XYZ file of N, CA and C in Angstrom:
780
model
N 1.430 -7.914 -5.643
C 0.553 -7.744 -6.796
C 0.368 -9.097 -7.481
N -0.840 -9.380 -7.934
C -1.104 -10.610 -8.653
C -1.641 -10.308 -10.036
N -1.296 -11.165 -10.991
C -1.775 -10.987 -12.362
C -3.199 -11.525 -12.451
N -4.146 -10.789 -11.884
C -5.525 -11.251 -11.865
C -6.211 -11.038 -13.209
N -5.742 -10.057 -13.975
C -6.249 -9.862 -15.331
C -5.403 -10.697 -16.274
N -6.050 -11.512 -17.099
C -5.273 -12.478 -17.853
C -4.400 -11.836 -18.918
N -4.991 -11.091 -19.853
C -4.215 -10.555 -20.965
C -4.196 -9.028 -20.925
N -3.095 -8.418 -21.387
C -3.074 -6.963 -21.507
C -4.253 -6.475 -22.345
N -4.910 -5.428 -21.870
C -6.125 -4.975 -22.535
C -5.821 -3.923 -23.601
N -6.876 -3.407 -24.195
C -6.724 -2.438 -25.271
C -6.032 -1.176 -24.789
N -6.317 -0.780 -23.549
C -5.690 0.430 -23.007
C -4.180 0.263 -22.891
N -3.717 -0.954 -22.583
C -2.283 -1.226 -22.476
C -1.588 -0.911 -23.801
N -2.129 -1.437 -24.891
C -1.480 -1.237 -26.197
C -1.691 0.189 -26.720
N -2.797 0.821 -26.365
C -3.001 2.215 -26.758
C -1.963 3.111 -26.091
N -1.657 2.830 -24.831
C -0.627 3.591 -24.120
C 0.733 3.399 -24.776
N 1.035 2.161 -25.169
C 2.307 1.893 -25.842
C 2.390 2.631 -27.170
N 1.274 2.669 -27.907
C 1.262 3.327 -29.214
C 1.454 4.833 -29.089
N 0.958 5.413 -28.003
C 1.023 6.862 -27.835
C 2.351 7.332 -27.247
N 3.128 6.420 -26.677
C 4.387 6.800 -26.048
C 5.422 7.202 -27.102
N 6.321 8.138 -26.779
C 7.348 8.533 -27.748
C 8.365 7.423 -28.005
N 8.504 6.486 -27.058
C 9.418 5.351 -27.219
C 8.769 4.111 -26.613
N 9.285 2.937 -27.039
C 8.809 1.674 -26.484
C 10.017 0.819 -26.109
N 9.938 0.168 -24.949
C 11.011 -0.684 -24.440
C 10.401 -2.036 -24.072
N 10.764 -3.065 -24.837
C 10.241 -4.409 -24.623
C 11.359 -5.294 -24.091
N 11.187 -5.822 -22.881
C 12.184 -6.646 -22.210
C 11.655 -8.077 -22.150
N 12.500 -9.032 -22.563
C 12.031 -10.402 -22.730
C 12.981 -11.413 -22.110
N 12.457 -12.245 -21.223
C 13.160 -13.442 -20.803
C 13.174 -14.413 -21.987
N 13.992 -15.467 -21.887
C 14.063 -16.411 -23.011
C 13.400 -17.758 -22.691
N 14.068 -18.601 -21.903
C 13.558 -19.951 -21.654
C 12.208 -19.910 -20.949
N 11.236 -20.616 -21.512
C 9.903 -20.646 -20.948
C 9.047 -19.471 -21.361
N 9.666 -18.431 -21.916
C 8.935 -17.246 -22.363
C 8.884 -17.194 -23.887
N 10.043 -17.100 -24.514
C 10.104 -17.092 -25.980
C 10.273 -18.485 -26.550
N 10.699 -19.430 -25.730
C 10.921 -20.801 -26.200
C 10.324 -21.788 -25.205
N 9.911 -22.958 -25.676
C 9.410 -23.978 -24.752
C 10.559 -24.659 -24.029
N 10.265 -25.244 -22.898
C 11.254 -26.064 -22.209
C 11.374 -27.399 -22.941
N 12.603 -27.813 -23.214
C 12.864 -29.086 -23.883
C 13.931 -29.845 -23.107
N 14.034 -31.144 -23.382
C 14.996 -31.976 -22.671
C 16.422 -31.491 -22.884
N 16.772 -31.222 -24.133
C 18.101 -30.726 -24.471
C 18.051 -29.204 -24.524
N 18.612 -28.525 -23.526
C 18.506 -27.070 -23.471
C 19.208 -26.375 -24.631
N 20.105 -27.095 -25.324
C 20.785 -26.504 -26.473
C 19.943 -26.596 -27.748
N 18.750 -27.168 -27.644
C 17.809 -27.229 -28.752
C 16.539 -26.432 -28.444
N 16.615 -25.542 -27.479
C 15.445 -24.758 -27.057
C 15.291 -23.532 -27.945
N 14.808 -23.756 -29.161
C 14.630 -22.661 -30.114
C 13.306 -21.933 -29.856
N 13.173 -20.696 -30.329
C 11.935 -19.945 -30.095
C 10.724 -20.631 -30.725
N 9.557 -20.300 -30.184
C 8.326 -20.763 -30.809
C 8.266 -20.285 -32.261
N 7.700 -21.072 -33.163
C 7.568 -20.634 -34.558
C 6.855 -19.291 -34.647
N 7.407 -18.400 -35.444
C 6.843 -17.070 -35.628
C 7.448 -16.011 -34.735
N 8.071 -16.424 -33.627
C 8.637 -15.447 -32.688
C 9.833 -14.695 -33.282
N 10.830 -15.378 -33.894
C 11.977 -14.618 -34.431
C 11.563 -13.564 -35.451
N 10.610 -13.889 -36.300
C 10.175 -12.933 -37.323
C 9.543 -11.696 -36.685
N 8.697 -11.912 -35.681
C 8.055 -10.775 -35.022
C 9.076 -9.924 -34.264
N 10.027 -10.571 -33.593
C 11.051 -9.806 -32.874
C 11.881 -8.974 -33.840
N 12.227 -9.548 -34.983
C 13.019 -8.813 -35.977
C 12.274 -7.575 -36.461
N 10.970 -7.702 -36.659
C 10.176 -6.562 -37.119
C 10.080 -5.484 -36.036
N 9.934 -5.914 -34.787
C 9.865 -4.944 -33.695
C 11.182 -4.190 -33.567
N 12.299 -4.917 -33.663
C 13.615 -4.281 -33.567
C 13.797 -3.229 -34.650
N 13.255 -3.497 -35.837
C 13.453 -2.594 -36.975
C 12.613 -1.320 -36.882
N 11.646 -1.283 -35.984
C 10.781 -0.111 -35.890
C 11.514 1.046 -35.218
N 11.292 2.290 -35.683
C 11.916 3.443 -35.031
C 11.339 3.639 -33.632
N 12.153 4.208 -32.743
C 11.741 4.493 -31.366
C 11.295 3.230 -30.642
N 11.900 2.108 -31.018
C 11.554 0.826 -30.403
C 12.833 0.113 -29.988
N 12.924 -0.252 -28.722
C 14.092 -0.959 -28.207
C 13.649 -2.306 -27.644
N 14.293 -3.358 -28.067
C 13.982 -4.707 -27.613
C 15.232 -5.309 -26.992
N 15.087 -5.870 -25.786
C 16.224 -6.409 -25.054
C 15.874 -7.782 -24.496
N 16.750 -8.763 -24.735
C 16.621 -10.078 -24.124
C 17.358 -10.060 -22.792
N 16.694 -10.491 -21.725
C 17.309 -10.578 -20.401
C 17.161 -12.022 -19.936
N 18.262 -12.749 -19.891
C 18.204 -14.190 -19.682
C 19.229 -14.668 -18.665
N 18.945 -15.795 -18.055
C 19.921 -16.433 -17.190
C 20.982 -17.185 -17.954
N 20.745 -17.450 -19.224
C 21.736 -18.155 -20.045
C 22.955 -17.277 -20.315
N 24.130 -17.892 -20.424
C 25.292 -17.128 -20.886
C 25.137 -16.771 -22.358
N 25.825 -15.731 -22.786
C 25.705 -15.273 -24.170
C 26.086 -16.352 -25.170
N 27.088 -17.156 -24.842
C 27.551 -18.170 -25.776
C 26.454 -19.176 -26.100
N 25.501 -19.366 -25.171
C 24.394 -20.288 -25.411
C 23.229 -19.619 -26.126
N 22.910 -18.401 -25.736
C 21.688 -17.767 -26.227
C 21.813 -17.277 -27.672
N 22.993 -16.845 -28.071
C 23.156 -16.247 -29.401
C 22.755 -17.191 -30.536
N 23.202 -18.457 -30.557
C 22.807 -19.327 -31.665
C 21.355 -19.785 -31.608
N 20.717 -19.670 -30.447
C 19.334 -20.124 -30.325
C 18.328 -19.114 -30.863
N 18.632 -17.827 -30.766
C 17.651 -16.791 -31.083
C 17.189 -16.808 -32.530
N 18.116 -17.104 -33.438
C 17.798 -17.139 -34.873
C 17.276 -15.788 -35.350
N 17.914 -14.716 -34.863
C 17.581 -13.355 -35.272
C 18.844 -12.698 -35.801
N 18.740 -12.047 -36.938
C 19.880 -11.343 -37.500
C 19.407 -9.982 -38.011
N 20.053 -8.909 -37.542
C 21.126 -8.891 -36.539
C 20.585 -9.200 -35.153
N 21.479 -9.605 -34.259
C 21.076 -9.932 -32.906
C 20.552 -8.698 -32.179
N 19.576 -8.884 -31.285
C 19.141 -7.756 -30.463
C 20.113 -7.525 -29.315
N 19.877 -6.508 -28.553
C 20.622 -6.287 -27.317
C 20.292 -7.417 -26.340
N 21.321 -7.930 -25.646
C 21.122 -9.062 -24.738
C 21.859 -8.813 -23.421
N 21.157 -9.024 -22.327
C 21.780 -9.136 -21.013
C 21.779 -10.617 -20.667
N 22.958 -11.239 -20.559
C 23.062 -12.662 -20.286
C 23.545 -12.948 -18.876
N 23.423 -14.204 -18.474
C 23.920 -14.669 -17.169
C 23.384 -13.824 -16.021
N 22.079 -13.524 -16.062
C 21.428 -12.738 -15.006
C 22.070 -11.367 -14.830
N 22.517 -10.769 -15.933
C 23.040 -9.408 -15.855
C 24.539 -9.289 -15.754
N 25.273 -10.413 -15.789
C 26.733 -10.354 -15.698
C 27.391 -10.183 -17.066
N 26.630 -10.312 -18.142
C 27.139 -10.089 -19.502
C 26.168 -9.166 -20.232
N 26.712 -8.252 -21.026
C 25.860 -7.308 -21.755
C 26.370 -7.159 -23.189
N 25.604 -7.668 -24.121
C 25.884 -7.492 -25.544
C 25.000 -6.366 -26.055
N 25.615 -5.272 -26.448
C 24.855 -4.119 -26.926
C 24.395 -4.335 -28.366
N 23.467 -3.496 -28.795
C 22.931 -3.613 -30.142
C 24.001 -3.373 -31.202
N 25.053 -2.614 -30.853
C 26.139 -2.374 -31.807
C 27.220 -3.456 -31.731
N 26.919 -4.550 -30.989
C 27.786 -5.729 -30.875
C 28.984 -5.526 -29.952
N 29.024 -4.420 -29.228
C 30.057 -4.270 -28.207
C 29.639 -5.061 -26.965
N 30.632 -5.538 -26.234
C 30.372 -6.463 -25.144
C 30.943 -5.936 -23.830
N 30.141 -5.995 -22.777
C 30.590 -5.673 -21.426
C 30.473 -6.933 -20.576
N 31.567 -7.288 -19.893
C 31.575 -8.428 -18.983
C 31.832 -7.921 -17.572
N 31.095 -8.462 -16.621
C 31.264 -8.089 -15.228
C 31.639 -9.337 -14.429
N 32.447 -9.169 -13.402
C 32.887 -10.296 -12.594
C 32.564 -10.038 -11.123
N 32.194 -11.083 -10.390
C 31.997 -10.931 -8.946
C 33.328 -10.616 -8.272
N 33.306 -10.110 -7.055
C 34.553 -9.855 -6.306
C 35.350 -11.144 -6.124
N 36.637 -10.986 -5.892
C 37.540 -12.129 -5.783
C 37.108 -13.158 -4.730
N 36.686 -12.762 -3.527
C 36.253 -13.781 -2.557
C 35.077 -14.617 -3.059
N 34.201 -13.992 -3.809
C 33.052 -14.726 -4.364
C 33.525 -15.710 -5.431
N 34.435 -15.270 -6.288
C 34.941 -16.149 -7.345
C 35.666 -17.353 -6.740
N 36.413 -17.122 -5.665
C 37.123 -18.226 -5.029
C 36.148 -19.241 -4.436
N 35.105 -18.748 -3.795
C 34.094 -19.652 -3.243
C 33.398 -20.439 -4.356
N 33.157 -19.788 -5.491
C 32.508 -20.473 -6.614
C 33.417 -21.552 -7.206
N 34.732 -21.292 -7.219
C 35.662 -22.306 -7.723
C 35.624 -23.569 -6.862
N 35.565 -23.379 -5.556
C 35.479 -24.524 -4.654
C 34.152 -25.247 -4.860
N 33.077 -24.472 -5.026
C 31.755 -25.068 -5.265
C 31.729 -25.836 -6.582
N 32.453 -25.338 -7.587
C 32.512 -26.037 -8.871
C 33.230 -27.379 -8.724
N 34.345 -27.391 -8.018
C 35.075 -28.642 -7.794
C 34.185 -29.648 -7.089
N 33.454 -29.181 -6.110
C 32.615 -30.091 -5.328
C 31.460 -30.650 -6.158
N 30.826 -29.802 -6.981
C 29.674 -30.275 -7.750
C 30.106 -31.231 -8.861
N 31.309 -31.049 -9.391
C 31.790 -31.952 -10.444
C 31.975 -33.378 -9.922
N 32.092 -33.526 -8.640
C 32.228 -34.856 -8.043
C 30.869 -35.513 -7.823
N 29.788 -34.747 -8.016
C 28.471 -35.238 -7.637
C 27.501 -35.436 -8.798
N 27.675 -34.689 -9.900
C 26.708 -34.767 -10.999
C 27.443 -34.899 -12.327
N 26.788 -35.454 -13.364
C 27.421 -35.573 -14.684
C 27.766 -34.204 -15.258
N 28.888 -34.094 -15.964
C 29.319 -32.788 -16.479
C 28.326 -32.165 -17.454
N 27.582 -33.002 -18.191
C 26.638 -32.443 -19.160
C 25.446 -31.763 -18.485
N 25.277 -31.968 -17.178
C 24.181 -31.320 -16.454
C 24.622 -30.025 -15.788
N 25.892 -29.650 -15.976
C 26.419 -28.430 -15.370
C 26.381 -27.268 -16.353
N 26.192 -26.080 -15.827
C 26.202 -24.860 -16.633
C 27.009 -23.821 -15.863
N 28.168 -23.449 -16.397
C 29.078 -22.517 -15.731
C 28.925 -21.133 -16.342
N 28.642 -20.141 -15.497
C 28.398 -18.778 -15.959
C 29.288 -17.814 -15.179
N 29.424 -16.570 -15.666
C 30.285 -15.620 -14.965
C 29.878 -15.361 -13.523
N 28.571 -15.352 -13.251
C 28.118 -15.032 -11.911
C 27.348 -16.136 -11.228
N 27.391 -17.349 -11.767
C 26.642 -18.428 -11.139
C 27.076 -19.782 -11.682
N 26.665 -20.822 -10.961
C 26.817 -22.203 -11.383
C 25.427 -22.827 -11.349
N 25.088 -23.593 -12.375
C 23.757 -24.185 -12.426
C 23.841 -25.677 -12.702
N 22.888 -26.402 -12.141
C 22.714 -27.826 -12.411
C 21.317 -28.016 -12.988
N 21.222 -28.743 -14.107
C 19.950 -28.978 -14.778
C 19.569 -30.455 -14.679
N 18.276 -30.723 -14.491
C 17.802 -32.107 -14.549
C 16.506 -32.246 -15.358
N 16.089 -31.195 -16.021
C 14.859 -31.261 -16.809
C 14.966 -32.313 -17.908
N 13.928 -33.131 -18.052
C 13.884 -34.117 -19.118
C 14.476 -35.458 -18.765
N 15.179 -35.550 -17.657
C 15.761 -36.825 -17.252
C 14.688 -37.708 -16.611
N 14.945 -38.995 -16.534
C 14.006 -39.902 -15.888
C 13.882 -39.521 -14.415
N 12.733 -39.802 -13.789
C 12.510 -39.355 -12.408
C 13.598 -39.773 -11.427
N 14.104 -40.991 -11.557
C 15.133 -41.461 -10.634
C 16.398 -40.621 -10.750
N 16.783 -40.287 -12.001
C 17.975 -39.465 -12.215
C 17.744 -38.040 -11.722
N 16.557 -37.505 -11.946
C 16.241 -36.172 -11.440
C 16.389 -36.110 -9.925
N 15.818 -37.100 -9.260
C 15.875 -37.133 -7.796
C 17.308 -37.219 -7.298
N 18.133 -38.052 -7.970
C 19.518 -38.217 -7.558
C 20.312 -36.930 -7.742
N 20.172 -36.296 -8.924
C 20.930 -35.070 -9.196
C 20.478 -33.947 -8.263
N 19.180 -33.847 -8.034
C 18.672 -32.814 -7.132
C 19.262 -32.973 -5.723
N 19.244 -34.192 -5.248
C 19.758 -34.438 -3.898
C 21.261 -34.184 -3.819
N 22.005 -34.660 -4.819
C 23.454 -34.480 -4.820
C 23.843 -33.004 -4.925
N 23.118 -32.264 -5.768
C 23.422 -30.841 -5.933
C 23.139 -30.073 -4.646
N 22.038 -30.393 -4.026
C 21.718 -29.700 -2.777
C 22.746 -30.039 -1.686
N 23.145 -31.298 -1.622
C 24.150 -31.714 -0.636
C 25.477 -30.995 -0.879
N 25.861 -30.880 -2.172
C 27.153 -30.265 -2.505
C 27.154 -28.763 -2.255
N 26.017 -28.096 -2.530
C 26.012 -26.640 -2.527
C 25.398 -26.002 -1.291
N 24.638 -26.728 -0.515
C 23.998 -26.117 0.645
C 25.005 -25.442 1.579
N 26.205 -26.028 1.799
C 27.177 -25.352 2.675
C 27.653 -23.999 2.144
N 27.479 -23.745 0.834
C 27.945 -22.488 0.251
C 26.887 -21.393 0.329
N 25.659 -21.767 0.669
C 24.586 -20.778 0.769
C 24.907 -19.794 1.901
N 25.064 -18.531 1.537
C 25.442 -17.508 2.496
C 26.928 -17.231 2.556
N 27.747 -18.126 2.002
C 29.192 -17.919 2.004
C 29.567 -16.884 0.945
N 30.246 -15.830 1.342
C 30.642 -14.737 0.441
C 29.439 -14.138 -0.291
N 28.268 -14.268 0.328
C 27.063 -13.709 -0.274
C 26.378 -14.610 -1.286
N 26.904 -15.815 -1.528
C 26.285 -16.732 -2.482
C 24.917 -17.173 -1.998
N 24.008 -17.411 -2.951
C 22.672 -17.917 -2.617
C 22.360 -19.125 -3.489
N 21.711 -20.114 -2.893
C 21.279 -21.311 -3.621
C 19.814 -21.137 -3.977
N 19.506 -21.137 -5.284
C 18.161 -20.847 -5.769
C 17.635 -21.985 -6.625
N 16.331 -22.198 -6.560
C 15.665 -23.159 -7.440
C 15.158 -22.444 -8.686
N 15.147 -23.164 -9.811
C 14.462 -22.686 -11.006
C 13.784 -23.884 -11.645
N 13.003 -23.668 -12.698
C 12.292 -24.768 -13.339
C 13.291 -25.763 -13.907
N 13.476 -26.867 -13.198
C 14.358 -27.911 -13.693
C 15.785 -27.830 -13.230
N 16.052 -27.169 -12.094
C 17.436 -27.129 -11.646
C 17.670 -26.299 -10.401
N 18.925 -26.282 -9.975
C 19.423 -25.427 -8.894
C 20.482 -24.491 -9.474
N 20.601 -23.312 -8.857
C 21.634 -22.370 -9.276
C 22.258 -21.732 -8.046
N 23.580 -21.759 -7.998
C 24.345 -21.079 -6.957
C 24.786 -19.740 -7.539
N 24.233 -18.655 -7.020
C 24.396 -17.347 -7.655
C 25.194 -16.385 -6.791
N 26.043 -15.616 -7.478
C 26.817 -14.559 -6.813
C 25.917 -13.356 -6.547
N 26.208 -12.596 -5.505
C 25.421 -11.393 -5.223
C 25.837 -10.237 -6.125
N 24.948 -9.250 -6.239
C 25.320 -8.004 -6.904
C 24.625 -7.735 -8.213
N 24.209 -8.794 -8.914
C 23.532 -8.598 -10.195
C 22.452 -9.652 -10.368
N 21.346 -9.224 -10.994
C 20.275 -10.140 -11.358
C 19.477 -9.485 -12.484
N 18.366 -10.076 -12.856
C 17.567 -9.516 -13.947
C 16.991 -8.146 -13.569
N 16.797 -7.932 -12.275
C 16.344 -6.624 -11.835
C 17.394 -5.550 -12.038
N 18.666 -5.918 -11.898
C 19.762 -4.966 -12.144
C 19.711 -4.460 -13.576
N 19.619 -5.386 -14.518
C 19.544 -5.007 -15.931
C 18.308 -4.153 -16.205
N 17.189 -4.527 -15.606
C 15.947 -3.783 -15.818
C 16.068 -2.356 -15.314
N 16.651 -2.165 -14.143
C 16.799 -0.806 -13.601
C 17.711 0.048 -14.474
N 18.775 -0.542 -14.998
C 19.675 0.202 -15.884
C 18.932 0.643 -17.144
N 18.147 -0.255 -17.717
C 17.413 0.062 -18.935
C 16.339 1.114 -18.689
N 15.688 1.043 -17.538
C 14.694 2.062 -17.198
C 15.347 3.430 -17.067
N 16.509 3.460 -16.436
C 17.217 4.731 -16.278
C 17.616 5.296 -17.638
N 18.074 4.424 -18.524
C 18.468 4.885 -19.861
C 17.272 5.393 -20.664
N 16.093 4.871 -20.384
C 14.903 5.312 -21.129
C 14.442 6.690 -20.687
N 14.905 7.135 -19.522
C 14.585 8.484 -19.062
C 13.118 8.718 -18.764
N 12.366 7.649 -18.526
C 10.950 7.800 -18.217
C 10.083 8.145 -19.405
N 10.643 8.057 -20.613
C 9.886 8.442 -21.810
C 9.263 7.254 -22.536
N 9.594 6.039 -22.108
C 9.181 4.850 -22.865
C 8.033 4.112 -22.185
N 7.197 3.508 -23.006
C 6.252 2.503 -22.530
C 7.040 1.208 -22.370
N 7.008 0.607 -21.184
C 7.886 -0.515 -20.862
C 7.065 -1.745 -20.494
N 7.456 -2.882 -21.048
C 6.854 -4.166 -20.678
C 7.962 -5.192 -20.516
N 7.818 -6.033 -19.498
C 8.764 -7.138 -19.266
C 7.966 -8.435 -19.270
N 8.384 -9.394 -20.128
C 7.748 -10.700 -20.222
C 8.679 -11.761 -19.651
N 8.193 -12.530 -18.677
C 9.013 -13.579 -18.083
C 8.158 -14.647 -17.437
N 8.770 -15.795 -17.164
C 8.017 -16.923 -16.604
C 8.552 -17.410 -15.281
N 9.852 -17.266 -15.029
C 10.515 -17.963 -13.943
C 10.572 -17.107 -12.679
N 10.940 -17.739 -11.570
C 11.092 -16.998 -10.326
C 12.182 -15.940 -10.432
N 13.202 -16.179 -11.265
C 14.253 -15.176 -11.434
C 13.722 -13.906 -12.098
N 12.601 -14.017 -12.809
C 12.010 -12.843 -13.444
C 11.282 -11.950 -12.444
N 11.030 -12.467 -11.240
C 10.381 -11.647 -10.224
C 11.261 -10.463 -9.833
N 12.594 -10.623 -9.912
C 13.493 -9.495 -9.652
C 13.224 -8.364 -10.638
N 12.977 -8.729 -11.885
C 12.700 -7.721 -12.912
C 11.309 -7.112 -12.724
N 10.315 -7.954 -12.412
C 8.973 -7.419 -12.174
C 9.003 -6.390 -11.043
N 9.752 -6.699 -9.984
C 9.839 -5.781 -8.851
C 10.558 -4.494 -9.244
N 11.581 -4.614 -10.084
C 12.372 -3.442 -10.479
C 11.556 -2.464 -11.323
N 10.530 -2.951 -12.004
C 9.726 -2.077 -12.858
C 9.042 -0.977 -12.062
N 8.590 -1.299 -10.853
C 7.852 -0.311 -10.080
C 6.655 0.188 -10.873
N 6.481 1.506 -10.873
C 5.381 2.085 -11.649
C 5.857 2.591 -13.009
N 7.080 2.174 -13.416
C 7.620 2.632 -14.689
C 7.353 1.664 -15.839
N 6.764 0.509 -15.538
C 6.484 -0.464 -16.582
C 5.538 -1.522 -16.056
N 5.194 -2.460 -16.915
C 4.229 -3.489 -16.544
C 4.808 -4.868 -16.809
N 4.714 -5.725 -15.798
C 5.198 -7.087 -15.914
C 4.129 -8.010 -16.443
N 4.554 -8.976 -17.252
C 3.630 -9.933 -17.861
C 4.162 -11.330 -17.630
N 3.425 -12.134 -16.907
C 3.782 -13.517 -16.640
C 3.426 -14.353 -17.864
N 4.398 -15.153 -18.346
C 4.192 -15.977 -19.543
C 4.372 -17.436 -19.147
N 3.290 -18.163 -18.952
C 3.360 -19.579 -18.610
C 1.961 -20.189 -18.691
N 1.915 -21.505 -18.848
C 0.637 -22.187 -18.982
C -0.157 -22.161 -17.687
N 0.517 -22.360 -16.543
C -0.166 -22.391 -15.257
C 0.143 -21.113 -14.488
N -0.892 -20.554 -13.892
C -0.706 -19.335 -13.114
C 0.044 -19.648 -11.815
N 0.848 -18.710 -11.356
C 1.478 -18.780 -10.037
C 1.483 -17.380 -9.438
N 1.702 -17.300 -8.148
C 1.785 -16.004 -7.487
C 2.939 -15.205 -8.089
N 2.697 -13.931 -8.343
C 3.675 -13.130 -9.077
C 3.478 -11.654 -8.788
N 4.531 -10.875 -9.052
C 4.436 -9.425 -8.979
C 4.056 -8.814 -10.320
N 3.911 -9.663 -11.342
C 3.480 -9.169 -12.651
C 2.018 -8.729 -12.587
N 1.639 -7.885 -13.526
C 0.267 -7.385 -13.575
C -0.611 -8.240 -14.468
N -0.013 -8.819 -15.513
C -0.780 -9.545 -16.517
C -0.288 -10.982 -16.617
N -1.084 -11.805 -17.283
C -0.733 -13.219 -17.456
C -1.179 -13.680 -18.838
N -0.231 -14.233 -19.627
C -0.566 -14.802 -20.926
C 0.017 -16.199 -21.037
N -0.599 -17.018 -21.910
C -0.151 -18.393 -22.109
C 0.547 -18.513 -23.459
N 1.741 -19.117 -23.467
C 2.419 -19.337 -24.752
C 1.900 -20.610 -25.410
N 2.056 -20.770 -26.733
C 2.620 -19.741 -27.617
C 1.591 -18.799 -28.221
N 0.292 -19.200 -28.252
C -0.690 -18.416 -28.993
C -0.815 -16.998 -28.459
N -0.972 -16.858 -27.152
C -1.153 -15.525 -26.589
C 0.150 -14.723 -26.595
N 1.286 -15.401 -26.575
C 2.568 -14.709 -26.744
C 2.655 -14.096 -28.132
N 2.329 -14.873 -29.148
C 2.360 -14.358 -30.522
C 1.366 -13.211 -30.692
N 0.196 -13.353 -30.087
C -0.800 -12.292 -30.156
C -0.270 -11.005 -29.529
N 0.402 -11.137 -28.381
C 0.981 -9.966 -27.723
C 2.018 -9.300 -28.623
N 2.947 -10.092 -29.179
C 4.007 -9.521 -30.011
C 3.433 -8.838 -31.248
N 2.378 -9.409 -31.816
C 1.749 -8.788 -32.983
C 1.134 -7.439 -32.619
N 0.489 -7.372 -31.459
C -0.126 -6.116 -31.031
C 0.938 -5.084 -30.645
N 2.042 -5.555 -30.051
C 3.126 -4.625 -29.725
C 3.747 -4.073 -31.009
N 3.905 -4.930 -31.992
C 4.424 -4.472 -33.290
C 3.499 -3.425 -33.892
N 2.205 -3.653 -33.800
C 1.241 -2.674 -34.317
C 1.383 -1.354 -33.571
N 1.601 -1.429 -32.266
C 1.768 -0.200 -31.481
C 3.026 0.556 -31.903
N 4.023 -0.189 -32.381
C 5.281 0.433 -32.816
C 5.132 1.181 -34.143
N 4.055 0.973 -34.825
C 3.858 1.660 -36.100
C 3.343 3.078 -35.926
């Protein structure tokens, strides 16, 4: 499926307004926030936290952040109080709306392989470019000078390529980095759980930009609609395509109206 229609149409929001419940699923980096050199300064676009807070406060409305970031990173960036429900680290961490926390761990053979991969990558790239998560290891090079990007990319691939396929690990590219990921959970896992909990009664939309969001778009099936959020179009399983930040804000405003 390709997002050949650019923006969700009037019928999309009318369907959301008529549904007994609404479920809005949101990626973070590149979707709610711009990409920046320092990933710890990647705050939401202006106006986004206020709109999300209003949507969360509406009855029969559930809003969930589904991100590759670990919870420890995403919580201070959101600037929303109280925090919404969050699935972090590609589904390996779950912070519920009542602030209870569920942590999941890969099987022991996978964790052991990841420990060896961590030792190896620490010998190849600067520590500030590493991101350690419960179910994955990531290397970032966004914002660095081209020569440094090329060096880190090559070193990371050299260090981690032997682990691809070992204990089910996969080496994946994302915007500005590589990630060595454990099997068993991804953004699609979280999406399927949320769809099951909704019992088929909710109007569902998932907004995402990255290749990791394709797992969630696929998981929606005919139970929801995927929306690609990025400046440049790419092949996708999403149905719709919007450009941030203006069209993102427009979407959130219309979704809020549907929640009334």
